[in-house]
CSV table of C-alpha atoms and ligand atoms in Angstrom, one decimal:
chain,number,residue,atom,x,y,z
A,1,MET,CA,-13.4,107.3,92.0
A,2,PRO,CA,-12.7,103.9,90.6
A,3,GLU,CA,-11.0,104.2,87.1
A,4,SER,CA,-13.2,101.4,85.8
A,5,ASN,CA,-16.3,103.5,86.0
A,6,ILE,CA,-17.5,105.2,82.9
A,7,LEU,CA,-20.1,107.6,84.0
A,8,PRO,CA,-19.4,109.3,87.3
A,9,LEU,CA,-18.2,112.4,85.5
A,10,LYS,CA,-20.5,114.3,87.8
A,11,PRO,CA,-21.1,111.7,90.6
A,12,LYS,CA,-23.4,113.9,92.7
A,13,GLY,CA,-25.6,114.8,89.6
A,14,ARG,CA,-27.3,111.4,89.3
A,15,GLN,CA,-30.9,110.8,90.5
A,16,GLU,CA,-31.4,108.4,93.2
A,17,ALA,CA,-32.9,105.2,92.1
A,18,GLY,CA,-36.3,104.3,93.7
A,19,ALA,CA,-40.0,104.7,93.2
A,20,GLY,CA,-41.5,107.0,90.7
A,21,PHE,CA,-40.8,107.8,87.0
A,22,LEU,CA,-37.9,109.2,85.2
A,23,ILE,CA,-40.1,110.0,82.2
A,24,SER,CA,-43.8,110.2,81.9
A,25,VAL,CA,-45.2,110.2,78.4
A,26,ASP,CA,-48.9,111.0,78.3
A,27,ALA,CA,-51.3,110.9,75.2
A,28,LEU,CA,-48.4,111.9,72.9
A,29,GLY,CA,-49.7,112.7,69.3
A,30,TYR,CA,-47.7,113.6,66.1
A,31,ARG,CA,-49.3,114.2,62.8
A,32,ARG,CA,-47.8,115.0,59.3
A,33,GLY,CA,-49.4,115.3,55.9
A,34,GLY,CA,-52.8,114.2,57.3
A,35,ARG,CA,-51.3,111.1,58.9
A,36,SER,CA,-51.4,110.3,62.5
A,37,LEU,CA,-47.8,109.0,63.0
A,38,LEU,CA,-48.0,108.7,66.7
A,39,ASP,CA,-51.4,108.4,68.5
A,40,ALA,CA,-52.1,108.7,72.2
A,41,VAL,CA,-48.7,107.2,73.1
A,42,SER,CA,-48.6,106.9,76.9
A,43,PHE,CA,-46.0,105.2,79.0
A,44,GLU,CA,-43.5,105.7,81.9
A,45,LEU,CA,-39.9,104.9,82.3
A,46,SER,CA,-38.9,104.2,85.8
A,47,ARG,CA,-36.2,106.0,87.7
A,48,ASP,CA,-34.4,102.7,88.3
A,49,PRO,CA,-31.5,102.3,86.1
A,50,GLY,CA,-32.0,99.7,83.3
A,51,ILE,CA,-32.6,99.1,79.6
A,52,THR,CA,-35.9,99.5,78.0
A,53,VAL,CA,-36.0,98.1,74.4
A,54,LEU,CA,-38.5,99.8,72.1
A,55,LEU,CA,-39.6,97.1,69.4
A,56,GLY,CA,-41.9,97.6,66.5
A,57,PRO,CA,-41.9,97.1,62.7
A,58,ASN,CA,-40.5,99.6,60.2
A,59,GLY,CA,-42.5,102.8,60.1
A,60,ALA,CA,-44.0,102.1,63.6
A,61,GLY,CA,-42.8,105.5,64.8
A,62,LYS,CA,-39.9,104.5,67.0
A,63,SER,CA,-37.4,107.0,65.7
A,64,LEU,CA,-40.0,109.7,66.0
A,65,LEU,CA,-40.8,108.8,69.5
A,66,LEU,CA,-37.0,109.0,70.5
A,67,ARG,CA,-36.7,112.3,68.7
A,68,LEU,CA,-39.7,113.7,70.6
A,69,ILE,CA,-38.2,112.4,73.9
A,70,GLY,CA,-35.0,113.9,73.0
A,71,GLY,CA,-36.5,117.3,72.3
A,72,LEU,CA,-35.4,117.3,68.6
A,73,ILE,CA,-39.1,117.7,67.5
A,74,ARG,CA,-42.2,118.9,69.3
A,75,PRO,CA,-45.4,116.9,69.6
A,76,ASP,CA,-48.7,118.1,68.3
A,77,SER,CA,-50.6,116.9,71.5
A,78,GLY,CA,-49.7,115.4,74.8
A,79,THR,CA,-46.9,115.8,77.2
A,80,ILE,CA,-43.4,114.5,78.2
A,81,ARG,CA,-42.7,115.0,81.8
A,82,PHE,CA,-39.3,114.4,83.4
A,83,SER,CA,-38.9,113.7,87.1
A,84,PRO,CA,-38.2,117.0,89.0
A,85,ASP,CA,-34.8,115.8,90.0
A,86,PHE,CA,-33.7,114.8,86.5
A,87,ARG,CA,-30.8,116.9,85.6
A,88,GLY,CA,-30.0,115.6,82.1
A,89,PRO,CA,-28.4,115.8,79.7
A,90,ILE,CA,-29.9,113.3,77.4
A,91,GLY,CA,-27.4,111.3,75.4
A,92,MET,CA,-28.3,110.2,71.8
A,93,VAL,CA,-26.8,107.6,69.3
A,94,PHE,CA,-28.3,107.1,65.9
A,95,GLN,CA,-27.9,104.3,63.4
A,96,LYS,CA,-25.5,106.3,61.4
A,97,PRO,CA,-23.1,108.3,63.6
A,98,VAL,CA,-22.4,111.8,62.5
A,99,LEU,CA,-18.8,112.3,63.5
A,100,LEU,CA,-16.5,115.4,63.0
A,101,ARG,CA,-13.8,115.2,60.3
A,102,ARG,CA,-11.2,115.2,63.1
A,103,SER,CA,-9.4,112.6,65.2
A,104,VAL,CA,-11.3,110.5,67.8
A,105,ARG,CA,-9.6,112.6,70.5
A,106,ALA,CA,-10.6,115.8,68.9
A,107,ASN,CA,-14.2,114.6,68.5
A,108,LEU,CA,-14.4,113.9,72.2
A,109,LEU,CA,-12.7,117.1,73.2
A,110,HIS,CA,-15.2,119.0,71.1
A,111,ALA,CA,-18.0,117.3,72.9
A,112,LEU,CA,-16.5,118.1,76.3
A,113,ALA,CA,-16.1,121.7,75.3
A,114,ILE,CA,-19.7,121.9,74.1
A,115,ALA,CA,-20.9,120.5,77.4
A,116,ARG,CA,-18.9,123.2,79.2
A,117,ILE,CA,-16.8,120.8,81.1
A,118,PRO,CA,-14.0,122.8,82.8
A,119,ARG,CA,-10.7,122.7,80.8
A,120,ARG,CA,-8.8,121.2,83.9
A,121,GLU,CA,-11.1,118.2,83.9
A,122,ARG,CA,-11.2,117.4,80.2
A,123,THR,CA,-8.0,115.3,80.1
A,124,GLY,CA,-9.0,112.8,82.8
A,125,MET,CA,-12.5,112.5,81.3
A,126,LEU,CA,-11.1,112.0,77.9
A,127,ALA,CA,-9.0,109.2,79.0
A,128,ARG,CA,-11.8,107.6,81.0
A,129,LEU,CA,-14.2,107.7,77.8
A,130,LEU,CA,-11.4,106.3,75.5
A,131,VAL,CA,-10.9,103.4,78.0
A,132,ALA,CA,-14.6,102.8,78.4
A,133,ALA,CA,-15.3,102.8,74.6
A,134,ASP,CA,-12.1,100.7,74.0
A,135,LEU,CA,-10.8,103.4,71.7
A,136,THR,CA,-7.5,104.3,73.4
A,137,HIS,CA,-5.5,102.6,70.7
A,138,CYS,CA,-7.0,104.8,67.9
A,139,ALA,CA,-7.3,108.2,69.8
A,140,GLU,CA,-5.3,109.8,67.1
A,141,SER,CA,-6.9,108.2,64.1
A,142,PRO,CA,-9.4,110.1,61.9
A,143,ALA,CA,-12.9,109.4,63.3
A,144,ARG,CA,-14.4,108.8,59.9
A,145,ALA,CA,-11.7,106.2,59.1
A,146,LEU,CA,-12.8,104.0,62.0
A,147,SER,CA,-14.6,100.7,61.6
A,148,GLY,CA,-18.3,100.8,62.0
A,149,GLY,CA,-18.2,99.3,65.5
A,150,GLU,CA,-15.5,101.7,66.5
A,151,GLN,CA,-17.5,104.7,65.1
A,152,GLN,CA,-20.6,103.6,67.1
A,153,ARG,CA,-18.5,103.2,70.3
A,154,LEU,CA,-17.1,106.6,69.7
A,155,ALA,CA,-20.7,108.0,69.2
A,156,MET,CA,-21.7,106.3,72.6
A,157,ALA,CA,-18.6,107.8,74.3
A,158,ARG,CA,-19.7,111.1,73.0
A,159,ALA,CA,-23.2,110.6,74.2
A,160,LEU,CA,-21.8,109.9,77.6
A,161,VAL,CA,-20.2,113.3,78.0
A,162,GLY,CA,-21.9,115.2,80.8
A,163,ASP,CA,-23.1,112.1,82.7
A,164,PRO,CA,-26.4,111.5,81.0
A,165,GLY,CA,-29.2,110.0,83.2
A,166,LEU,CA,-31.0,108.9,80.0
A,167,LEU,CA,-29.6,107.6,76.8
A,168,LEU,CA,-31.7,107.2,73.7
A,169,LEU,CA,-30.1,104.6,71.2
A,170,ASP,CA,-31.7,104.3,67.8
A,171,GLU,CA,-30.6,101.0,66.2
A,172,PRO,CA,-27.0,101.6,67.2
A,173,THR,CA,-25.8,98.1,66.1
A,174,ALA,CA,-27.9,97.7,62.9
A,175,SER,CA,-24.8,97.7,60.7
A,176,LEU,CA,-22.4,96.0,63.1
A,177,ASP,CA,-21.0,92.5,62.9
A,178,PRO,CA,-21.6,90.0,65.8
A,179,ALA,CA,-18.3,90.9,67.6
A,180,ALA,CA,-18.8,94.6,67.3
A,181,THR,CA,-22.4,94.2,68.5
A,182,ALA,CA,-21.2,92.3,71.4
A,183,ALA,CA,-18.8,94.9,72.3
A,184,PHE,CA,-21.4,97.7,72.0
A,185,GLU,CA,-23.9,95.7,74.1
A,186,ALA,CA,-21.3,95.3,76.8
A,187,LEU,CA,-20.8,99.0,76.9
A,188,VAL,CA,-24.5,99.7,77.1
A,189,CYS,CA,-24.9,97.1,79.9
A,190,LYS,CA,-22.0,98.6,81.8
A,191,VAL,CA,-23.4,102.2,81.5
A,192,ALA,CA,-26.9,100.9,82.6
A,193,GLY,CA,-25.1,99.2,85.5
A,194,GLU,CA,-23.7,102.6,86.6
A,195,GLY,CA,-27.2,104.1,86.9
A,196,ALA,CA,-28.3,105.3,83.5
A,197,ARG,CA,-31.6,104.6,82.1
A,198,ILE,CA,-31.6,103.5,78.5
A,199,LEU,CA,-34.1,103.5,75.8
A,200,LEU,CA,-32.8,101.4,72.8
A,201,VAL,CA,-34.5,100.7,69.5
A,202,THR,CA,-33.6,97.5,67.7
A,203,HIS,CA,-35.0,95.0,65.2
A,204,ASP,CA,-32.7,92.3,66.6
A,205,LEU,CA,-34.9,90.2,68.8
A,206,HIS,CA,-31.8,88.2,70.0
A,207,GLN,CA,-30.2,91.6,71.2
A,208,ALA,CA,-33.6,92.5,72.9
A,209,ARG,CA,-33.6,89.1,74.7
A,210,ARG,CA,-30.0,89.5,75.8
A,211,ILE,CA,-30.1,93.0,77.2
A,212,ALA,CA,-33.8,94.3,77.8
A,213,ASP,CA,-35.2,94.7,81.3
A,214,ASP,CA,-38.4,95.7,79.9
A,215,VAL,CA,-40.0,96.0,76.4
A,216,LEU,CA,-42.2,98.6,74.8
A,217,PHE,CA,-44.0,97.5,71.7
A,218,LEU,CA,-45.0,100.1,69.2
A,219,HIS,CA,-47.1,99.3,66.1
A,220,LYS,CA,-48.7,102.0,63.6
A,221,GLY,CA,-47.9,104.7,66.1
A,222,ARG,CA,-49.5,103.1,69.1
A,223,ILE,CA,-48.1,101.4,72.2
A,224,PHE,CA,-49.5,97.9,72.3
A,225,GLU,CA,-47.5,96.6,75.2
A,226,HIS,CA,-45.0,97.7,78.0
A,227,THR,CA,-44.0,94.6,80.1
A,228,PRO,CA,-40.9,93.1,81.7
A,229,ALA,CA,-38.8,91.5,79.1
A,230,THR,CA,-39.2,88.0,80.5
A,231,THR,CA,-43.0,88.3,80.3
A,232,PHE,CA,-42.8,89.8,76.8
A,233,PHE,CA,-40.7,87.0,75.3
A,234,ARG,CA,-42.5,84.2,77.2
A,235,ALA,CA,-46.0,85.3,75.9
A,236,PRO,CA,-46.7,88.8,74.4
A,237,ALA,CA,-50.0,89.9,75.5
A,238,SER,CA,-51.0,91.4,72.2
A,239,GLY,CA,-51.6,89.5,69.0
A,240,GLU,CA,-49.5,92.2,67.1
A,241,ALA,CA,-46.4,91.8,69.3
A,242,ASP,CA,-46.7,87.9,69.1
A,243,ALA,CA,-47.0,88.2,65.2
A,244,TYR,CA,-44.0,90.6,65.1
A,245,CYS,CA,-41.9,88.2,67.3
A,246,LYS,CA,-42.9,85.4,64.9
A,247,GLY,CA,-42.1,87.4,61.8
A,248,THR,CA,-45.7,87.3,60.6
A,249,LEU,CA,-46.9,90.9,61.4
A,250,LEU,CA,-48.4,92.6,58.3
A,251,THR,CA,-47.8,96.3,58.3
B,301,ATP,N1,-41.4,114.7,59.0
B,301,ATP,C1,-42.1,113.6,58.5
B,301,ATP,N2,-43.1,113.9,57.7
B,301,ATP,C2,-44.0,113.0,57.2
B,301,ATP,N3,-43.8,111.7,57.7
B,301,ATP,C3,-42.9,111.3,58.5
B,301,ATP,C4,-41.9,112.3,59.0
B,301,ATP,N4,-41.1,111.7,59.8
B,301,ATP,C5,-41.6,110.3,59.8
B,301,ATP,N5,-42.6,110.2,59.0
B,301,ATP,C6,-43.2,109.0,58.8
B,301,ATP,O1,-43.6,108.5,60.2
B,301,ATP,C7,-43.6,107.0,60.1
B,301,ATP,C8,-42.7,106.6,61.3
B,301,ATP,O2,-41.4,106.9,61.0
B,301,ATP,P1,-40.2,106.4,62.0
B,301,ATP,O3,-39.0,106.7,61.3
B,301,ATP,O4,-40.4,106.9,63.4
B,301,ATP,O5,-40.4,104.9,62.0
B,301,ATP,P2,-39.5,103.7,62.6
B,301,ATP,O6,-40.4,103.0,63.6
B,301,ATP,O7,-38.3,104.3,63.2
B,301,ATP,O8,-39.1,102.8,61.4
B,301,ATP,P3,-37.8,102.0,61.1
B,301,ATP,O9,-37.8,100.7,62.0
B,301,ATP,O10,-37.9,101.7,59.6
B,301,ATP,O11,-36.6,102.8,61.4
B,301,ATP,C9,-43.0,106.6,58.8
B,301,ATP,O12,-44.1,106.2,58.0
B,301,ATP,C10,-42.4,107.8,58.2
B,301,ATP,O13,-42.5,107.8,56.9
B,302,MG,MG1,-36.3,104.3,62.9
């Protein structure tokens, strides 16, 4: 196994790329307080590795959708189906990482233990995750003393434990400077290149242009578009997405 690879912690556990869906979301609905927060949301993410960027204004329902797909909350209606050979786990990274009050190394060892990785395999995996996230130099530092960019890379390394076929990233670079953002994007692209499917929420349209293979546009709890990124940025099909990209969408 090449040392430069990040993901093949369980090389035989990955689904083969090809036709068909990894996730099929059908008529998903989520209501709270008499409001329909997600309404008849339907789309598929293909089994092919790549980066889907989820765009939409504040309050569109992007975080709710990620939490539903990640199984943290349950829908009121509709279904989320995974392809029969999807073995999980699903990795998640949020805007504000929740890290244990321990060293970087201890945070990752804890995640490896929770994932029930056999003890004899943990040292090698730990080393690979530290290299992948460029955190080897601060492995003994308290996780909460890291810079914002380092904390997000640690959150990403933790999300990679167990070789996830799907990563849900909710505005992971929202508070990072350009260099830290570039480092995080490079890590995301490398992970996608090694076979994972990524669903990433961002408000950074430059980032979306840089890394998206396809774009989902959500507004007021409804999907308006799901198109290849080149199509989306050349000419969004919906007036709402066009207005969002031009900064004139009224919520
Ligand atoms: N548990 C809840 N009860 C009531 N309303 C909720 C609940 N969770 C979310 N909402 C509402 O659902 C809407 C969508 O929230 P969500 O956090 O998914 O938006 P978002 O698209 O992620 O926005 P942002 O870009 O600001 O992060 C918001 O109006 C929010 O107030
Ligand atoms: Mg959100």
